[in-house]
mmCIF file of C-alpha atoms and ligand atoms in Angstrom:
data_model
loop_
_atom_site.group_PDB
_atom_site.id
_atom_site.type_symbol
_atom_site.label_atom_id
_atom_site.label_comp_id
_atom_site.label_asym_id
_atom_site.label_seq_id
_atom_site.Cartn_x
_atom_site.Cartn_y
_atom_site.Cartn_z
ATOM 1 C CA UNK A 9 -42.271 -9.806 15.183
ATOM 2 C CA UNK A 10 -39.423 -12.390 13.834
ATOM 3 C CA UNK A 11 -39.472 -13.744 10.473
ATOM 4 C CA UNK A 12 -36.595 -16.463 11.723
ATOM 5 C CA UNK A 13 -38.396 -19.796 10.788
ATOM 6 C CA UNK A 14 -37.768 -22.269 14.103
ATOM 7 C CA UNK A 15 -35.355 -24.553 13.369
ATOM 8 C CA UNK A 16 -33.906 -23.358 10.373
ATOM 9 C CA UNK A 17 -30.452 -21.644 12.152
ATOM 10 C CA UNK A 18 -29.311 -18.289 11.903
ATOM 11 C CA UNK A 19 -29.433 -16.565 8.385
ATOM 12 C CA UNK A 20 -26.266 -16.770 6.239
ATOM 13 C CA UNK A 21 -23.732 -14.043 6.814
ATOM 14 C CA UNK A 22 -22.392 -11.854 3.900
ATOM 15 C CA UNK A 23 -19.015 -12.778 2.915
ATOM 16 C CA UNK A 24 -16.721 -9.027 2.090
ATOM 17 C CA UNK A 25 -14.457 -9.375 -0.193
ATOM 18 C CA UNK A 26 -10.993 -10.834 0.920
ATOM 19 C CA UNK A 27 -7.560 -9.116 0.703
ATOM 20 C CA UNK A 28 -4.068 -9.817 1.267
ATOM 21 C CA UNK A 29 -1.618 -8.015 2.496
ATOM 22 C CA UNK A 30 2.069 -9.173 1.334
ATOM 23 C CA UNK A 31 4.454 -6.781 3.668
ATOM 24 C CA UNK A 32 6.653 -6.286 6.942
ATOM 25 C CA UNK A 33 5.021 -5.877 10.645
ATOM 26 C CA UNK A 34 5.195 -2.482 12.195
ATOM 27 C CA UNK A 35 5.725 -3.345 16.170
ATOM 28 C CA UNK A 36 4.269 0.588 16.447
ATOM 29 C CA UNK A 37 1.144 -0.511 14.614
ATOM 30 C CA UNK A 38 1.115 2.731 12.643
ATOM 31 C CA UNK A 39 2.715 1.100 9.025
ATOM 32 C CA UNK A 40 3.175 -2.215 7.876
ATOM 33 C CA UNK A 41 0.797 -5.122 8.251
ATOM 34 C CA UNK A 42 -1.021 -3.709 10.772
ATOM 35 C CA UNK A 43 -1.915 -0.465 8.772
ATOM 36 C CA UNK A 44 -3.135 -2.692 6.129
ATOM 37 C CA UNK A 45 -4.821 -5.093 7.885
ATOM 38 C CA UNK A 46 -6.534 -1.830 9.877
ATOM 39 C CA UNK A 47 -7.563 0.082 6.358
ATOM 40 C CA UNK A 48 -8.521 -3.527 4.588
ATOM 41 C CA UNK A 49 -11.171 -3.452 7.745
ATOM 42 C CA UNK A 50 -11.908 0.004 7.916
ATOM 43 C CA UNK A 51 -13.177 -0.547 4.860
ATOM 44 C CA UNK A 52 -15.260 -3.548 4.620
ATOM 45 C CA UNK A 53 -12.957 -6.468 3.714
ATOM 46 C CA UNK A 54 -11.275 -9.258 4.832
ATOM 47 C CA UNK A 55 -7.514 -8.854 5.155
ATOM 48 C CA UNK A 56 -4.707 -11.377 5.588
ATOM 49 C CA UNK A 57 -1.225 -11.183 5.677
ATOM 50 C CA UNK A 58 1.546 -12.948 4.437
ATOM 51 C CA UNK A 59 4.191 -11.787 6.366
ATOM 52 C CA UNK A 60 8.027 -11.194 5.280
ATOM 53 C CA UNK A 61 9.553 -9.464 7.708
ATOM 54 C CA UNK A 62 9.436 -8.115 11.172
ATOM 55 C CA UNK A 63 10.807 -4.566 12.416
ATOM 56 C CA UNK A 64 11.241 -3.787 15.790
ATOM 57 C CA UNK A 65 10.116 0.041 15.151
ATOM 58 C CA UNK A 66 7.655 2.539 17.042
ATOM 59 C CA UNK A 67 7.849 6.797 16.778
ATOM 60 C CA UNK A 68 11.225 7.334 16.679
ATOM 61 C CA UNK A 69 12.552 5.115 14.114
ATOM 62 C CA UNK A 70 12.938 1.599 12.873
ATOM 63 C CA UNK A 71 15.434 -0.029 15.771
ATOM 64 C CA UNK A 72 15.504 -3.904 14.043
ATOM 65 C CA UNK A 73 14.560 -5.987 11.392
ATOM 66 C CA UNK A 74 14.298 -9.703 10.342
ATOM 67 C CA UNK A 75 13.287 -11.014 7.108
ATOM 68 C CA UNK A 76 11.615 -14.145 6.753
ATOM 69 C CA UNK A 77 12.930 -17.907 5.617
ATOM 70 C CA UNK A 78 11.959 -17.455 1.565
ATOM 71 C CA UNK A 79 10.047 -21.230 2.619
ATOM 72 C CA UNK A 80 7.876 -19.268 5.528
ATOM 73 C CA UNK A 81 6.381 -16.432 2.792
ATOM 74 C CA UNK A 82 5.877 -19.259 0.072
ATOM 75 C CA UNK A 83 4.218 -21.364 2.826
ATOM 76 C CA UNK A 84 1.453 -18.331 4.209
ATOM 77 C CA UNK A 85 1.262 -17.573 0.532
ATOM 78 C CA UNK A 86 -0.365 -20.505 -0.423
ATOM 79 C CA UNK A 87 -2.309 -21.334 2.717
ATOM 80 C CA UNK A 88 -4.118 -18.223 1.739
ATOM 81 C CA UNK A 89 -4.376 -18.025 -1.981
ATOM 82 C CA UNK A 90 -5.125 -22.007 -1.892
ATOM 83 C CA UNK A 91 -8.132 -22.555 0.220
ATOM 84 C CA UNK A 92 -9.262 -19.377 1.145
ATOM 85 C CA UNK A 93 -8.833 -17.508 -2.491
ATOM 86 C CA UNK A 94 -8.151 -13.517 -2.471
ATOM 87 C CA UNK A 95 -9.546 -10.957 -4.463
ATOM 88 C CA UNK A 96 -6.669 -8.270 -4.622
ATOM 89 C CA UNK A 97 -3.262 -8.319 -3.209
ATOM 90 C CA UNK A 98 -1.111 -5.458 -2.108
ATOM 91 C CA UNK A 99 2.822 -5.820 -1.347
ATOM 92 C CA UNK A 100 4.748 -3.345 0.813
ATOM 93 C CA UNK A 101 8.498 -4.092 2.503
ATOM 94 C CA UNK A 102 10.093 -6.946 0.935
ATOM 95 C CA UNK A 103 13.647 -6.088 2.115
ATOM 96 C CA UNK A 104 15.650 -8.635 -0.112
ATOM 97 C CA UNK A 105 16.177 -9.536 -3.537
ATOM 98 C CA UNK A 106 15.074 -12.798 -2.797
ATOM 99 C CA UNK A 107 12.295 -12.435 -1.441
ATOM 100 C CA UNK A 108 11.386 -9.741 -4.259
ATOM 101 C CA UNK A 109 12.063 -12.526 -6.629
ATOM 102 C CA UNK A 110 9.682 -14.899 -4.540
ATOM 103 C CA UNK A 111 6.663 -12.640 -4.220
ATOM 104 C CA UNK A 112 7.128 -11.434 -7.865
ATOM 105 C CA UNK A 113 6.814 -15.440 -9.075
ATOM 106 C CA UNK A 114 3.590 -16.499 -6.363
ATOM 107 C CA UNK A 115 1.968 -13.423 -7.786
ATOM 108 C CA UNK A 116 2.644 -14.058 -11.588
ATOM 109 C CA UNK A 117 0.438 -16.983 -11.436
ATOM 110 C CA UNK A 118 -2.127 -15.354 -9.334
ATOM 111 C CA UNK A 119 -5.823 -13.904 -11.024
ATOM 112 C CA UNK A 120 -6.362 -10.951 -9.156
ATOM 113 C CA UNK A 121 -5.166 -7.350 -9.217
ATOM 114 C CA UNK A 122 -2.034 -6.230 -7.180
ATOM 115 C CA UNK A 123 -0.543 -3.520 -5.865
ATOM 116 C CA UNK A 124 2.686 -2.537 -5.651
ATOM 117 C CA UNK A 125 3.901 0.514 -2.838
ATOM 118 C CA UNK A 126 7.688 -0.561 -3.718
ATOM 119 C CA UNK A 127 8.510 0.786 -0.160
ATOM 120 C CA UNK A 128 12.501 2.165 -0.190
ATOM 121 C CA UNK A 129 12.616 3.556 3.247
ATOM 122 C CA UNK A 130 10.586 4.687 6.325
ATOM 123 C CA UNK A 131 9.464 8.081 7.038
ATOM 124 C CA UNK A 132 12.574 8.302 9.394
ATOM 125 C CA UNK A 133 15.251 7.648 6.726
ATOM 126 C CA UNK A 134 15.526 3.746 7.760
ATOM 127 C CA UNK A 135 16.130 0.945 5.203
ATOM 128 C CA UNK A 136 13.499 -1.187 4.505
ATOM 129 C CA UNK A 137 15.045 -2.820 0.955
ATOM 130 C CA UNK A 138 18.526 -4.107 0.439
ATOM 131 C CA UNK A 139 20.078 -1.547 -2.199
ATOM 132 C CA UNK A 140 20.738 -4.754 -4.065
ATOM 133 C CA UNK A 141 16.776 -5.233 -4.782
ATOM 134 C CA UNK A 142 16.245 -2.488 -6.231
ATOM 135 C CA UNK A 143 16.816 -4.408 -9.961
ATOM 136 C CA UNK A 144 14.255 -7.089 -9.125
ATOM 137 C CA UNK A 145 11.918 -4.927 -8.284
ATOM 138 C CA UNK A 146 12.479 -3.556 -11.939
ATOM 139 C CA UNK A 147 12.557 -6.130 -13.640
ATOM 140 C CA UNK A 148 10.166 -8.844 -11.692
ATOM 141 C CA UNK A 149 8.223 -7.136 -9.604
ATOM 142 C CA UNK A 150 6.833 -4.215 -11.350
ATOM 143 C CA UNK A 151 5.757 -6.417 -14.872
ATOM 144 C CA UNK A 152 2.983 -8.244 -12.595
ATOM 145 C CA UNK A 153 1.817 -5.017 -11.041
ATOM 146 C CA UNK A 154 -1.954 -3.481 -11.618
ATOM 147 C CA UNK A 155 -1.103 -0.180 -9.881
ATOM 148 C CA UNK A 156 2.604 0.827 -8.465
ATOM 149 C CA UNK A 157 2.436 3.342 -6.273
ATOM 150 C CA UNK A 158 6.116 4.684 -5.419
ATOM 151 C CA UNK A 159 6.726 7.948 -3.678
ATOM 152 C CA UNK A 160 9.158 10.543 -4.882
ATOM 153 C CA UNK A 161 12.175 8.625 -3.185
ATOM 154 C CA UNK A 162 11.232 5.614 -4.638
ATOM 155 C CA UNK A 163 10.541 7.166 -8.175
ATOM 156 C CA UNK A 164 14.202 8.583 -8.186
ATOM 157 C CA UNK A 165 15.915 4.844 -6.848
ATOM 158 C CA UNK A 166 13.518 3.245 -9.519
ATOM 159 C CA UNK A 167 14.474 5.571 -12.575
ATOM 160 C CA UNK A 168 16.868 8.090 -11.819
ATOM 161 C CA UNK A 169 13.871 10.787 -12.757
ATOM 162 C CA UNK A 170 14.225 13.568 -9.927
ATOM 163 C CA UNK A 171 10.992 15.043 -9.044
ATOM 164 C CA UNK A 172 10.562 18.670 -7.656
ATOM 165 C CA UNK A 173 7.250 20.171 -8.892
ATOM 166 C CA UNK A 174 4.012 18.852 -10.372
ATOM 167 C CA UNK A 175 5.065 19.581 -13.802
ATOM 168 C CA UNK A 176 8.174 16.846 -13.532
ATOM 169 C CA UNK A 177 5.338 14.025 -12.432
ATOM 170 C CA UNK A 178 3.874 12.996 -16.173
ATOM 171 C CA UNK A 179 7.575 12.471 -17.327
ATOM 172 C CA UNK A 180 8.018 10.146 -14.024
ATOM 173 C CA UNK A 181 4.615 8.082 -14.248
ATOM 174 C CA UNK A 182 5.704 7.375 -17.612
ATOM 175 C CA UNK A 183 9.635 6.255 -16.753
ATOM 176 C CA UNK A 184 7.771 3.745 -13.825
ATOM 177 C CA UNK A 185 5.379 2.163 -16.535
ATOM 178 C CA UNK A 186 8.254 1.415 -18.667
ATOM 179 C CA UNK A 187 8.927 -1.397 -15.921
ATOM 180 C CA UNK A 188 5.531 -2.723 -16.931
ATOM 181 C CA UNK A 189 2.712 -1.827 -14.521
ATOM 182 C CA UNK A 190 -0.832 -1.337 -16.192
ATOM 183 C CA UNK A 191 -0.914 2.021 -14.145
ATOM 184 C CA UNK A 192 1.572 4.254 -12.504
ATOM 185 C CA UNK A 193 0.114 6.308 -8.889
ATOM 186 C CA UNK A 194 3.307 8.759 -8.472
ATOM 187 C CA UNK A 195 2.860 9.904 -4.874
ATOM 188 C CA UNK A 196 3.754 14.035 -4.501
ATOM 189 C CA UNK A 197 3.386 13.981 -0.699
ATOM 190 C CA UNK A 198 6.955 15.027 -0.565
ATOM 191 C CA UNK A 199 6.508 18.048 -2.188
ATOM 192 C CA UNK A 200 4.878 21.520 -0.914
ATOM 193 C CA UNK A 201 1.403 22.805 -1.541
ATOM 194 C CA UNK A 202 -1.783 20.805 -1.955
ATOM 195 C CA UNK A 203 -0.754 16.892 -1.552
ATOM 196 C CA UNK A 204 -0.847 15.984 -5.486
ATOM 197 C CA UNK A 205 -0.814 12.472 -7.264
ATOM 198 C CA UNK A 206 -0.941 11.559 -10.835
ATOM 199 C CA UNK A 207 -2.689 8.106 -12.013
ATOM 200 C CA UNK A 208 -1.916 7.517 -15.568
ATOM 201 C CA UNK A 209 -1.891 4.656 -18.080
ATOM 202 C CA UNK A 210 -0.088 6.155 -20.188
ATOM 203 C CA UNK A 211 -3.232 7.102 -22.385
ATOM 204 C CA UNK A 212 -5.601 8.209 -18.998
ATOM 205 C CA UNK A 213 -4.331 10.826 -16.550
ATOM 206 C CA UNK A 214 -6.048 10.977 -13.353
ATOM 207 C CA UNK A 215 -4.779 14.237 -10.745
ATOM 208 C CA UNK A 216 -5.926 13.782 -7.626
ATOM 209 C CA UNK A 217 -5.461 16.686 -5.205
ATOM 210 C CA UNK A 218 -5.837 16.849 -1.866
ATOM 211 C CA UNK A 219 -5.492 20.004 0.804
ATOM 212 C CA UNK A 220 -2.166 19.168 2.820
ATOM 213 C CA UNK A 221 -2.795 18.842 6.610
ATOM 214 C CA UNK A 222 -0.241 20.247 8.351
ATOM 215 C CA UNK A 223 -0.146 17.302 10.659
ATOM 216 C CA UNK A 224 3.381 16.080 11.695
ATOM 217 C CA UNK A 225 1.699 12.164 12.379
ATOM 218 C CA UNK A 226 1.882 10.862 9.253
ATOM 219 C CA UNK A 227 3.210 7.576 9.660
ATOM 220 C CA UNK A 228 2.004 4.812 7.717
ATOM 221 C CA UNK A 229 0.223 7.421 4.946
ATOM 222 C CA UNK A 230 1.982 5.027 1.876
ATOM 223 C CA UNK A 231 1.053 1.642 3.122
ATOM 224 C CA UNK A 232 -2.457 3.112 3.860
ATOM 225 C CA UNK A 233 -3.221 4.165 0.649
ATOM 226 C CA UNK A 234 -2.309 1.446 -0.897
ATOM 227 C CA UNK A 235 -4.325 -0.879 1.465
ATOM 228 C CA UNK A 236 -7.382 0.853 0.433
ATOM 229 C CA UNK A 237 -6.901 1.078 -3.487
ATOM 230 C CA UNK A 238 -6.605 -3.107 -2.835
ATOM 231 C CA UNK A 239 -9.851 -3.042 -0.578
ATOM 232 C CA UNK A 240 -12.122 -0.852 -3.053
ATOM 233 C CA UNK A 241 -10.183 -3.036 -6.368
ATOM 234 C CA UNK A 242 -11.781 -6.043 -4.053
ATOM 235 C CA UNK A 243 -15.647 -4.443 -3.975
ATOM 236 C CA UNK A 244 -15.146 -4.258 -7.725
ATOM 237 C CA UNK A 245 -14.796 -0.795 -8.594
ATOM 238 C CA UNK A 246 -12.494 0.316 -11.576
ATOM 239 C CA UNK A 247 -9.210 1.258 -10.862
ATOM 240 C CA UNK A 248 -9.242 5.441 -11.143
ATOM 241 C CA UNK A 249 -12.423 5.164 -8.998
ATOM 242 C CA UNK A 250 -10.622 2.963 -6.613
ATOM 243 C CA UNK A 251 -7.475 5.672 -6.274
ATOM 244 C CA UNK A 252 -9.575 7.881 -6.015
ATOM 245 C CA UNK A 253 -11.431 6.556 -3.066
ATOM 246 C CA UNK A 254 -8.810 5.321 -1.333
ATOM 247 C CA UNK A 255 -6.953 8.847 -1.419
ATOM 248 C CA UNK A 256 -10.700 10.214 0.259
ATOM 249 C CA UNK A 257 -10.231 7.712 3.080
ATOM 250 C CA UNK A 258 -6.026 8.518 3.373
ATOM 251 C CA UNK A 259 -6.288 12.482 3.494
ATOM 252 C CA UNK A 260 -8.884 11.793 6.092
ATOM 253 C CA UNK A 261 -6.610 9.742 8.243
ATOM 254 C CA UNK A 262 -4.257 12.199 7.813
ATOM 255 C CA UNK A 263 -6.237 14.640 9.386
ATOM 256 C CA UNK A 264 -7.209 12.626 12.003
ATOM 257 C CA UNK A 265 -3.499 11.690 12.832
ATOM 258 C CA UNK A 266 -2.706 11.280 16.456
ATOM 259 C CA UNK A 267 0.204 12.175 18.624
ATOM 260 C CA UNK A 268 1.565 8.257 20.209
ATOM 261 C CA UNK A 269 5.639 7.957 21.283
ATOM 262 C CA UNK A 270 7.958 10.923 21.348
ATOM 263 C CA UNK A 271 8.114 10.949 17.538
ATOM 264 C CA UNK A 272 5.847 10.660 14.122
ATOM 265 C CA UNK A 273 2.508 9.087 15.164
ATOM 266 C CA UNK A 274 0.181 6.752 13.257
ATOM 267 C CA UNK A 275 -2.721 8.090 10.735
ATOM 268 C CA UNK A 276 -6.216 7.177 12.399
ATOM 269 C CA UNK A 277 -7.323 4.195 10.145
ATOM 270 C CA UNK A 278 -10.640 4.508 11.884
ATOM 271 C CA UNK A 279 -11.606 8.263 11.500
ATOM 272 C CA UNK A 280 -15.003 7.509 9.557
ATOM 273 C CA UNK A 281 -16.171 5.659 12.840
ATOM 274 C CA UNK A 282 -15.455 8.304 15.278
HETATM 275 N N1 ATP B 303 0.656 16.173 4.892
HETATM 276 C C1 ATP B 303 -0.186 15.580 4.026
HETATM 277 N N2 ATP B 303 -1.455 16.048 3.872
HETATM 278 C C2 ATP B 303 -2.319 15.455 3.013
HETATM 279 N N3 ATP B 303 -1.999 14.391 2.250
HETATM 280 C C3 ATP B 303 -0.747 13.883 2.355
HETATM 281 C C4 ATP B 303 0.219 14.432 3.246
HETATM 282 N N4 ATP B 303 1.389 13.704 3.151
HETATM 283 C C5 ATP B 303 1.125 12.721 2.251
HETATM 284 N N5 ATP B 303 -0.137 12.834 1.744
HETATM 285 C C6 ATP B 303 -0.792 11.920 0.801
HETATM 286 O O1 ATP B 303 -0.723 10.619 1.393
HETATM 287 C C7 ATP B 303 -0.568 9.625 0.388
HETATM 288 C C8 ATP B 303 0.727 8.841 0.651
HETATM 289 O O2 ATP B 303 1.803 9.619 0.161
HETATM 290 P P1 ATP B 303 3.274 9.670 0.739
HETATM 291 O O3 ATP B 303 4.058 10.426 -0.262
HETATM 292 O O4 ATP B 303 3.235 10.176 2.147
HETATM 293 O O5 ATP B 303 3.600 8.129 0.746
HETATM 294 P P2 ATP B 303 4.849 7.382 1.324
HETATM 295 O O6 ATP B 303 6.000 8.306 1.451
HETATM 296 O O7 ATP B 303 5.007 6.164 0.482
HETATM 297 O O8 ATP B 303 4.343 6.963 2.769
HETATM 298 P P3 ATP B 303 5.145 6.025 3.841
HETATM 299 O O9 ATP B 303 5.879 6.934 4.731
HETATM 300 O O10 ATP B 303 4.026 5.300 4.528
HETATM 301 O O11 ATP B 303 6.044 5.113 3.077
HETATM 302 C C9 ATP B 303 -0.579 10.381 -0.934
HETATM 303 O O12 ATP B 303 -1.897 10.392 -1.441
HETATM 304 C C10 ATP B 303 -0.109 11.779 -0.545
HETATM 305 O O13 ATP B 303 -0.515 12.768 -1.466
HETATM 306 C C1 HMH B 304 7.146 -2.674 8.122
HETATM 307 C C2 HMH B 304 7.009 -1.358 7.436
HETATM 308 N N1 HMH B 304 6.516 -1.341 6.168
HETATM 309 C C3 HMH B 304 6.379 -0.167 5.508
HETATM 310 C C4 HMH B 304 6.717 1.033 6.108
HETATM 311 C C5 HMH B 304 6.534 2.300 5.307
HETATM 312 O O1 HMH B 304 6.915 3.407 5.782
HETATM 313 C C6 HMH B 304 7.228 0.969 7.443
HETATM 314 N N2 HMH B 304 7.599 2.105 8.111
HETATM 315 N N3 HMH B 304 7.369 -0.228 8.065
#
């Protein structure tokens, strides 16, 4: 039996909840845009990108990269924000201080939360911001930050706070919220043991532990996670809920990393479907 009425059309689709992704492209398809835009659908958004950069990389290494006219990311930007409207935002490579400076000021204005994975370098050691940046992202791009979510690497650039066991992480969430984010996610994927991160506040701490997988195809685990803390902020959920989520779904791509090129292959964005 159908309960479609003739004539009346199909039934109104459910719209998800719409995300953008602010960040370089990943020719490999394992980081970048394309990990965001894969996790944002993985789970059960919309994602769109405002693209400000393009790397020629794959397995082995990043082998180019070209940033965007400061006019192109202003112009996607507001295509985007203006007719479309997004419910969280998440930034990843910005290469330059200008366009660090850029993003910072479209987002200022903006009413919805971001994220900020202040992404230094790739897992093979290549450049992905100008040493030069590193101040704006201080000073202009932390301040208008929900969650920043910087790895060890990028805690040490950022403050000058060396990590090297759990015990050193409260001391380093608290030198990244002196930039101004509402909450600091320090990453310890770098270190040994269980994969640990701390979410604090600076009143709240939040650890969230994970097993480690001893799985060398890790690529793309930063942009990832924060992908999904953007796609769960979008359903509504508060943010230690969100985190906590959105590390679930990241130690599960983990696991179901994949071998692809002769080097460090992408985390499976799609593992719950399989
Ligand atoms: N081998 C692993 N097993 C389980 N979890 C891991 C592993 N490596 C990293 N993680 C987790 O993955 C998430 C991303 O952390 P990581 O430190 O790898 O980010 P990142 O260095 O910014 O990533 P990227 O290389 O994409 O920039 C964190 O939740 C971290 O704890
Ligand atoms: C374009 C791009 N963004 C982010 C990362 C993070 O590792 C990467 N490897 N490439």
């Amino acid at each position: 039996m159908t309960t479609d009425t003739p004539g009346a059309g199909p039934a109104p689709t459910a719209v998800p909840p719409r995300v953008l992704t602010v960040a370089g492209s990943d020719s490999g398809g394992g980081a970048g845009i394309q990990a965001d835009l894969k996790a944002m659908l993985a789970l059960g958004t919309h994602g769109m990108s405002v693209l400000t950069a393009v790397t020629a990389q794959n397995s082995l290494g990043v082998q180019g990269a070209w940033e965007l006219p400061l006019e192109a990311i202003r112009a996607q930007f507001r295509s985007v924000v203006d007719d479309i409207g997004v419910q969280a935002v998440k930034t990843g490579m910005l290469a330059s201080p200008a366009i660090v400076e850029t993003v910072a000021s479209l987002l200022a204005d903006l009413n919805a939360p971001v994220i900020v994975d202040p992404v230094g370098v790739s897992k093979h050691g290549d450049a992905l911001l100008a040493a030069d940046a590193l101040d704006a992202v201080r000073t202009k791009l932390l301040p208008v930050a929900t969650v920043a979510t910087p790895n060890l690497d990028e805690v040490a650039q950022l403050t000058g706070v060396r990590v090297t066991t759990e015990a050193d992480m409260p001391s380093a969430a608290a030198a990244i919220l002196e930039f101004g984010p509402r909450w600091a996610l320090v990453k310890g994927g770098h270190l040994r043991g269980d994969a640990v991160d701390l979410l604090t506040d600076g009143a709240e701490e939040h650890w969230l532990r994970s097993p480690r997988h001893d799985n060398r195809h890790t690529h793309g685990t930063g942009c990832t996670l924060a992908s999904a803390i953007a796609a769960h902020l979008a359903h509504g959920m508060p943010v230690p809920e969100a985190v906590a989520a959105a590390k679930e779904y990241v130690t599960g791509a983990i696991e179901a990393g994949f071998p692809l090129g002769a080097g460090i292959g992408p985390v499976d964005h799609a593992w719950r479907w399989r």
